[in-house]
């Protein structure tokens, strides 16, 4: 039942927006790939928002806390790497 409903919904949406499907076909035959902005532009031509743009959260720049800040176990990158041996390099003491 669920698959049948999904199939019917898909058919309904494709029929309703077939002009957009044709537009994508035309662009993809010419370019083979479209980037996000090109896809967004095509949806905008038909007065629609890019479906993924609605669901993707805006990019948030992470904030780095100073090393040793209370409430965090974070250590500076140099401290994390210290003591770890690069396995690609041989230790001169090992034969």
XYZ file of C-alpha atoms in Angstrom, residues 1-2 10 21 24 26-27 31 37-39 41 43 51 61 63 65 68-69 74 77-78 84-86 95:
26
model
C 0.000 0.000 0.000
C 2.800 2.437 0.927
C 5.289 10.518 -7.941
C 11.106 17.886 -16.289
C 15.890 19.662 -17.059
C 17.081 19.845 -22.327
C 19.771 21.253 -20.005
C 25.671 19.908 -20.236
C 22.756 27.323 -8.839
C 21.737 26.103 -12.308
C 19.095 23.819 -10.802
C 17.603 28.946 -11.588
C 13.049 26.043 -10.561
C 13.234 21.492 -3.151
C 30.659 28.454 10.662
C 33.369 28.368 16.521
C 37.012 27.330 21.694
C 41.652 23.976 27.881
C 38.281 25.753 27.945
C 39.124 19.550 22.894
C 45.585 19.842 16.945
C 49.327 19.784 17.659
C 51.334 9.467 17.074
C 53.777 7.817 14.722
C 53.330 8.197 10.994
C 65.090 -2.632 11.388
